Amino acid sequence: MTDDTLSSTALLTINRYNQVLEKEALSSRIHRIFDLRRDESRLVSGLFLHYFFQGFGLALMLIIANAEFLANHPIHKLPVVYMLAAVMLL
């Protein structure tokens, strides 16, 4: 093997090692921020994804509902509908 091959192989190995260290540092930082134990990370990740997609679906539904409402009713009724919905949610 030539010196160029050895140096490129060594650089690849060092780069992979640095990526692993950066990933572990990020992981431990996230665990510290959220006060997580190692065995809780999978559960928390699943819950995070669940609530992310739930919020995304809710946002899409509200966009479509507002568009449908505005297509069939004048815009000055929209604040009244929002206030009635807030009272109904209580």
Tab-separated table of C-alpha atoms in Angstrom:
chain	number	residue	atom	x	y	z
A	1	MET	CA	0.000	0.000	0.000
A	2	THR	CA	1.154	3.492	-0.725
A	3	ASP	CA	1.356	6.356	1.698
A	4	ASP	CA	-1.569	8.051	-0.054
A	5	THR	CA	-3.780	5.005	0.486
A	6	LEU	CA	-2.786	4.778	4.134
A	7	SER	CA	-3.352	8.460	4.743
A	8	SER	CA	-6.761	8.433	3.035
A	9	THR	CA	-7.763	5.326	5.012
A	10	ALA	CA	-6.566	6.949	8.217
A	11	LEU	CA	-8.500	10.131	7.408
A	12	LEU	CA	-11.679	8.140	6.755
A	13	THR	CA	-11.253	6.311	10.044
A	14	ILE	CA	-10.670	9.564	11.924
A	15	ASN	CA	-13.704	11.174	10.254
A	16	ARG	CA	-15.939	8.245	11.208
A	17	TYR	CA	-14.615	8.343	14.768
A	18	ASN	CA	-15.312	12.091	14.988
A	19	GLN	CA	-18.853	11.574	13.674
A	20	VAL	CA	-19.505	8.934	16.326
A	21	LEU	CA	-18.152	11.242	19.032
A	22	GLU	CA	-20.293	14.135	17.810
A	23	LYS	CA	-23.383	11.930	17.751
A	24	GLU	CA	-22.693	10.664	21.271
A	25	ALA	CA	-22.085	14.226	22.487
A	26	LEU	CA	-25.381	15.369	20.978
A	27	SER	CA	-27.174	12.378	22.465
A	28	SER	CA	-25.791	12.995	25.948
A	29	ARG	CA	-26.612	16.704	25.656
A	30	ILE	CA	-30.223	15.866	24.766
A	31	HIS	CA	-30.416	13.420	27.673
A	32	ARG	CA	-29.153	16.121	30.055
A	33	ILE	CA	-31.545	18.774	28.739
A	34	PHE	CA	-34.631	16.574	29.088
A	35	ASP	CA	-33.334	14.743	32.185
A	36	LEU	CA	-33.642	11.344	30.496
A	37	ARG	CA	-32.187	8.014	31.410
A	38	ARG	CA	-30.771	5.883	28.600
A	39	ASP	CA	-33.660	3.402	28.770
A	40	GLU	CA	-36.249	6.184	28.392
A	41	SER	CA	-34.962	7.627	25.127
A	42	ARG	CA	-36.902	5.259	22.856
A	43	LEU	CA	-40.198	5.969	24.642
A	44	VAL	CA	-39.624	9.727	24.580
A	45	SER	CA	-38.679	9.619	20.888
A	46	GLY	CA	-41.889	7.742	20.100
A	47	LEU	CA	-43.992	10.212	22.071
A	48	PHE	CA	-42.243	13.134	20.399
A	49	LEU	CA	-43.003	11.722	16.952
A	50	HIS	CA	-46.602	10.970	17.944
A	51	TYR	CA	-47.260	14.524	19.129
A	52	PHE	CA	-45.400	16.031	16.167
A	53	PHE	CA	-47.606	14.204	13.668
A	54	GLN	CA	-50.701	14.859	15.756
A	55	GLY	CA	-49.958	18.601	15.673
A	56	PHE	CA	-49.211	18.426	11.958
A	57	GLY	CA	-52.563	16.742	11.301
A	58	LEU	CA	-54.374	19.254	13.470
A	59	ALA	CA	-52.767	22.148	11.597
A	60	LEU	CA	-53.820	20.659	8.253
A	61	MET	CA	-57.357	20.096	9.507
A	62	LEU	CA	-57.659	23.691	10.744
A	63	ILE	CA	-56.351	25.082	7.468
A	64	ILE	CA	-58.910	23.074	5.518
A	65	ALA	CA	-61.728	23.949	7.947
A	66	ASN	CA	-60.977	27.670	7.707
A	67	ALA	CA	-60.796	27.515	3.924
A	68	GLU	CA	-64.139	25.705	3.743
A	69	PHE	CA	-65.728	28.149	6.184
A	70	LEU	CA	-64.472	31.176	4.265
A	71	ALA	CA	-65.630	29.674	0.979
A	72	ASN	CA	-69.211	29.449	2.273
A	73	HIS	CA	-69.508	32.353	4.759
A	74	PRO	CA	-68.354	35.990	4.938
A	75	ILE	CA	-65.092	36.712	6.725
A	76	HIS	CA	-66.674	38.872	9.460
A	77	LYS	CA	-68.286	35.719	10.930
A	78	LEU	CA	-64.911	34.045	11.520
A	79	PRO	CA	-64.112	35.788	14.862
A	80	VAL	CA	-67.560	34.874	16.161
A	81	VAL	CA	-66.983	31.244	15.255
A	82	TYR	CA	-63.587	31.258	17.010
A	83	MET	CA	-65.131	32.749	20.177
A	84	LEU	CA	-67.985	30.257	20.147
A	85	ALA	CA	-65.515	27.406	19.674
A	86	ALA	CA	-63.453	28.650	22.644
A	87	VAL	CA	-66.555	28.750	24.848
A	88	MET	CA	-67.615	25.301	23.676
A	89	LEU	CA	-64.151	23.871	24.441
A	90	LEU	CA	-64.389	25.061	28.036
